Amino acid sequence: MRTSIATVSLSGSLTEKLTAASRAGFDGIEIFENDLLASPLTPEEIRARCADLGLTIDLYQPMRDIEAVPADAFARNLRRARHKFELMCRLGADTVLVCSSVHPLAVDDDALAAYHLRQLADLAQEFGIRVAYEALAWGRHVNTYTHAWRIVEAADHPALGTCLDSFHILSRGSEPKSLEGIADIPGEKIFFLQLADAPLLAMDVLQWSRHYRCFPGQGGFDVAGLVRHVLRTGYDGPLSLEVFNDVFRQADAGPTAVDAHRSLLVLQETVGVATPPAPVVPTGVAFAELVTPDAEPVAAVLGALGFARTARHRTKPVDLWQQGEARILVNTSGAARRDGTGLAAIGLESPAPAAAARRAEALLAPVLPRRRATEDAPLDAVAAPDGTELFFCATDQPELPNWRADFTDTGNQAAKGVRRIDHLALTQPWHHYDEATLFHRSVLGLQAQESVDVADPYGLMRSRAVTNPDGSVRIALSVGAAPTDDTVHAQHIALATDDVVAAARRYREAGGRLLPIPANYYEDLAARYEFADGELATYQELGILYDRDAHGEFRHCYTMTVGRVFFELVQREGYRGYGAPNAPVRLAAQHSARAVIGG
Amino acid sequence: MRTSIATVSLSGSLTEKLTAASRAGFDGIEIFENDLLASPLTPEEIRARCADLGLTIDLYQPMRDIEAVPADAFARNLRRARHKFELMCRLGADTVLVCSSVHPLAVDDDALAAYHLRQLADLAQEFGIRVAYEALAWGRHVNTYTHAWRIVEAADHPALGTCLDSFHILSRGSEPKSLEGIADIPGEKIFFLQLADAPLLAMDVLQWSRHYRCFPGQGGFDVAGLVRHVLRTGYDGPLSLEVFNDVFRQADAGPTAVDAHRSLLVLQETVGVATPPAPVVPTGVAFAELVTPDAEPVAAVLGALGFARTARHRTKPVDLWQQGEARILVNTSGAARRDGTGLAAIGLESPAPAAAARRAEALLAPVLPRRRATEDAPLDAVAAPDGTELFFCATDQPELPNWRADFTDTGNQAAKGVRRIDHLALTQPWHHYDEATLFHRSVLGLQAQESVDVADPYGLMRSRAVTNPDGSVRIALSVGAAPTDDTVHAQHIALATDDVVAAARRYREAGGRLLPIPANYYEDLAARYEFADGELATYQELGILYDRDAHGEFRHCYTMTVGRVFFELVQREGYRGYGAPNAPVRLAAQHSARAVIGG
C-alpha cells in the first residue's frame, strides 16, 4: 500500500521534512498548515520539490471549526475555504481534512452539520477537491467515527467522505466491537486513514494526543486490528502517519522518518498486505566486540575475570578473549582515543545469517559492508539505531561461513567461572528509545519487556530489555532523562556465572577492582531478608547485590568502568529481571567512584 | 515555622543534597530511604554531617505496605521495622513515615489496620520513635486523610499520629469543604506535614505524583488554604517539602533548594506566619541593558530604529540610547567575545528601590554589590534565576538616588516613533522555568499569565508572561523543550510604537534589516481576515505580523538578531497577548535567516 506521513511528525523546516520523508521511502505526505505558512517556498515550489522527491501531497490540513457554527462564522469559513482550495490547486493536493468542530458556539445539530459540509463539498468540487471529515476524540458534539460517518452519509455528496484516525478512535477505548461500525462504511467513502499509536496513559485525551503519540507498534493501541477492519471495506488510499510527539519534534528528521516508515512496513506485514523476509530470531550471543584505542586496560580486566586471549584475527588487530561460551573481541583498529573504550558490535548467533540480514535490510536497517578483508568469512551485518553493529553469525556451523575461521588460536586456556554472556546493556540516544525497541522487535524478532524507570542521582533513566524466547539473547536498552546525561550511564557486558562469590573473589585476587557498595545497602538487605550466617558479610566484602522475584534469586556485582564500558558478574537462578531495584544504588556508587577517580 | 525538605526533592548524592538544603536555609530534612542506602556515609556520619550543617533529621521514610496485610507479612514487617528503628536511633531521627498500604493482599479492615499500627507504635515507642501514618491518594483501602485519621484515632497510641500531605489530599479534588475534616484532628496528633504543589493535569494520580509535583506556588493547588486549616489545629511541626519531579531530579541541587525554600517563605507569608518586607511592585521599565563585546552592530540597529545616543556614563564604557521613554544601555565592559551580545540587566522603576531590594533579599535573591563606582548612584540590584540583573530604579525622582545622574548628556536627539519598551523576553535555563515564574511573582510582585506552548521547528517551547497591573512592565519568560536548544530562542526587546508601518519603514530606510516573513503567511491572513486594499501588501513588504484577540489588534515585526538579542516593533491596540499564534512562523523565519547567514 502507499505510505504517507504528516509533516508535523518530523522536525525541521518543510524542506528538511520533505527530504527526510522521501529518503525514508514514503510515497506521499500530508502538509500541516503551519509548515506551509512558515516556509519561504511558494506553493508551486513546494509542489515541484515534492515531485522531484517522488512524493505526492496526499492531504492538506488547513481548517478547523467548519461545521455546525453560527451562520456568520460559516460564511467566513466558506470564504476562507475558497482561499485554501485555490492554494491546494497550486499545491496539487486534492484532499482536505476537516476535523469535527470544537468551536464554543457549535451546536449539536447533525442536520446543520451535514448541510454545512455539503456546502463545503459543493465548493470543493468546483476545485476538484475532496473533503475528508474526521471526528476528533474531543470534538464538541461529534467525537466518534460512527457519528462523523452518519453526518457524511446524511450529507450525501460525492466530494464528501470520512477520514478515520486510529488515535481518535482507539483513545476512546479498545472494545473490539467498537470497531465493528467500520464495516458499515463503504471503502470508497473512506477518503483517508491516519495512523498513530500511543502509550496507554490515563490522561487528558487532548494532551495525550498532542504530546505523546508514537508510531504504530511503539505504543499500546491495536493499530493493526483497526487497519484490518478498514482494509475489509476496500479502502485503497494511503496509510498515513500523523504523530504529534514532543520528542520527535526535537529529533533529527532523517532517523525519525526511517523509524516511521519501518513502523508502517511492520504494520503492513502484520495485517498481511506485505511480506518482507520473515524474521530470523537469534539463538545466542556469538560475541561482544569492544573497540578501544588501548587494549591494555581492557585486557587487564578480562584477564582478571578469568578470560584468556584464545585467538587473534589473522589480518586485523583484533583479539578474541574467551571463557566458557562468553567471547569478547577486543579491536584496536580505528578507535579514536577521545572516544575511549566502547561496546561497538554484537555477534548474534543466527540459524540463517543471510536471511536475517535480508529482513533487516527490508526493514530499513543500514546494511554494513559484508567483507572486511578478502579472506575473511562473509559476515552479514547491519547497524542498530544507536550505531551498534549487529553481526549475524554461525559459530562453528560447518555449512555456514564461520567467523571463528578468521582467527588463529593462541593455545591459551581460560578459567571456568564464567559460562556465557548473560546480557548486554546498550545506551540509546535520547530521542530514539522507542525506535530502538521497535527495531529490536521487528528486525531481530526479539520480545520487548516492560519499560522501567530507574532513579539515577542526577535524573530518571528508562530501561527495557529485549530477549529471545529462551533468554540466551538479552539486550537491555536504556536512555537517560535528557540529552545532557553523561557517560556514567555506560554500556555493559553481564557475564553469567554459577557462583558469583567465587567469580568475584577470583577477579579481585587477580588484581581486579570491584565497585564498592555502601554498608547501608547491606543493613537494608538484612532487614528485608534472612540470610545464612556470614552470607551478607561476604556480599558486602565483594560488593555483591541481591534481588529476588517470584521466579528466583539474583546476585550480581560490577567491575569498575573502563572507558564507557563495565562488566557485571551475575548469578541468575530462575530470576527473570536485571536487578532494577538495585540500579539506583549501583548508579550512585558509580557516580561516587567516578568522583574519586576524577578528583 | 521550621522548614524541611525531603532528600528526594533534590538531585545528587546525599551529601550534595544536605549541603544544598543547608545553604538554602532549611532547618531540617526528611531522608528518603534510597538516598541513605546509596550513600557511603554511615548513619552516624550522616547524623554528624547534618549537625554540622545545622539540619535536623525530621523524618525517615523506610517502610511501605505495613498494615492490614496477612499475618506472616506483618511479622516480617515488624522484623524489618526493628532494624529500621535501630537505624533511626543511630541517625537521630525520631519520626517515621508509614504510608497506607498498596499491598495486593491488604484487606479492607480498619480494625486490623489499627491493631497493626498499634503494634508498630508499641515497638517504635521502645526506641523513642513516633509513627506518622499517611493516606496515599492511591492507597488500596485507605486513601483519604480522614480515613487515615479514623484508624489512628481507633489505634489510640501515644506514639502514633498522622501525617498530612498536600498532594495526596488536594489531588483528590479541591472542594473547600473536603478540608474541613482537618479541624477534627488535634494538632498534637498531626505528627508531620508534607507539602507539594502540582500543575492541574488530568492524569493518573500515581504518575502525576511521581513525576509532576512542584513547589508550593508553582502549581494549581491551594496549598496555602490547606496549611491554614492545619495551623488552626495547633500543629507546630515543620513545613516540609516532598516533591517528586523529573526536572528537579536533573537540576543542580543548589538553585533548586533555594527555589524550594523561597516557596516556603512565600507560603508562610501567605498564611500569615511570616512577614517579610512587603512587595514593591515595579511601575515601569527604566532601561534594558545590553552587554556586548562590540558596540558597533548594536549601535547600528538602535540608530536605524530611531534611537539616539543621548548620554554616556561618566566613568564606565556604557552608552545610553533613548527614544521616547525607551532607554537602552549599551555596555562594552566585561563582555566576553564568545558570549556575544546579550540582554544582561533590566532597570525596573520602583516607588521604593531600597524596600524592593530588601524584599528580594528576604526571598533569597542574590543581592548584587550596591555601588559600582564611588560617585555612582547607589543602585539596588539582585540577580534573577536566569542571571539577569534586576536594578530597582527611580528615574528622575528628586528624593531618590537617580541612576541618570551617573550619565552625561550628549545633546543628541532621538526620533519619535518608539514610545517605550512594550516587553522584554528572557530565555530561562531549562530546569528553572517554574522557579523563574515564582521568583518574578513573589520577589517582584508581578502577575503570571497562562503558560503557552509554542511550536519551534526543532521542538516545543513554553512561554509565560509576568506583568504589573497596568502592563507597563511585561516580561516574557520562555524555555526550550530540552537543554540542547540553541540560541535562536534569543532574548528580545519589544518596542512600543503607535504606527508599526511607519516605524518599520523608517528602520529599513535607515539601513536596518527586518526579518522576512514568507508570502504564504500573508495568503493565510487574507483567508482569515479582511484588510483594507494594500494593507496586507504593506505588511508583507515589511514582514509585519498580525494577530487579534477579544480586546484588540496586534501588529509586530522583528529585526535580524545581533548576538543573542533581537528587537521587535509592536503596535498594540487593546490586545493583551504577545503574538503567540505568530511565533511558529517567526521562529521558522529566524532559523531560516540564520541558516542563510551561517551558510
PDB file of N, CA, C and O in Angstrom, chain A residues 144 276 410 547 555:
ATOM      1  N   THR A 144     -17.030  10.604  17.706  1.00  0.00           N
ATOM      2  CA  THR A 144     -16.834   9.193  17.355  1.00  0.00           C
ATOM      3  C   THR A 144     -16.890   9.062  15.839  1.00  0.00           C
ATOM      4  O   THR A 144     -17.595   9.823  15.160  1.00  0.00           O
ATOM      5  N   PRO A 276       7.625  -8.967   3.798  1.00  0.00           N
ATOM      6  CA  PRO A 276       9.086  -8.879   3.829  1.00  0.00           C
ATOM      7  C   PRO A 276       9.650 -10.241   4.249  1.00  0.00           C
ATOM      8  O   PRO A 276       8.906 -11.095   4.747  1.00  0.00           O
ATOM      9  N   THR A 410      45.560 -19.224  19.926  1.00  0.00           N
ATOM     10  CA  THR A 410      46.827 -18.973  20.621  1.00  0.00           C
ATOM     11  C   THR A 410      47.205 -20.160  21.499  1.00  0.00           C
ATOM     12  O   THR A 410      48.349 -20.283  21.917  1.00  0.00           O
ATOM     13  N   ASP A 547      18.816  -9.574  44.636  1.00  0.00           N
ATOM     14  CA  ASP A 547      17.385  -9.315  44.413  1.00  0.00           C
ATOM     15  C   ASP A 547      16.673 -10.650  44.258  1.00  0.00           C
ATOM     16  O   ASP A 547      17.295 -11.704  44.083  1.00  0.00           O
ATOM     17  N   ARG A 555      22.062 -12.580  42.095  1.00  0.00           N
ATOM     18  CA  ARG A 555      23.207 -11.987  42.789  1.00  0.00           C
ATOM     19  C   ARG A 555      24.123 -11.417  41.730  1.00  0.00           C
ATOM     20  O   ARG A 555      24.396 -12.088  40.723  1.00  0.00           O
TER      21      ARG A 555
END
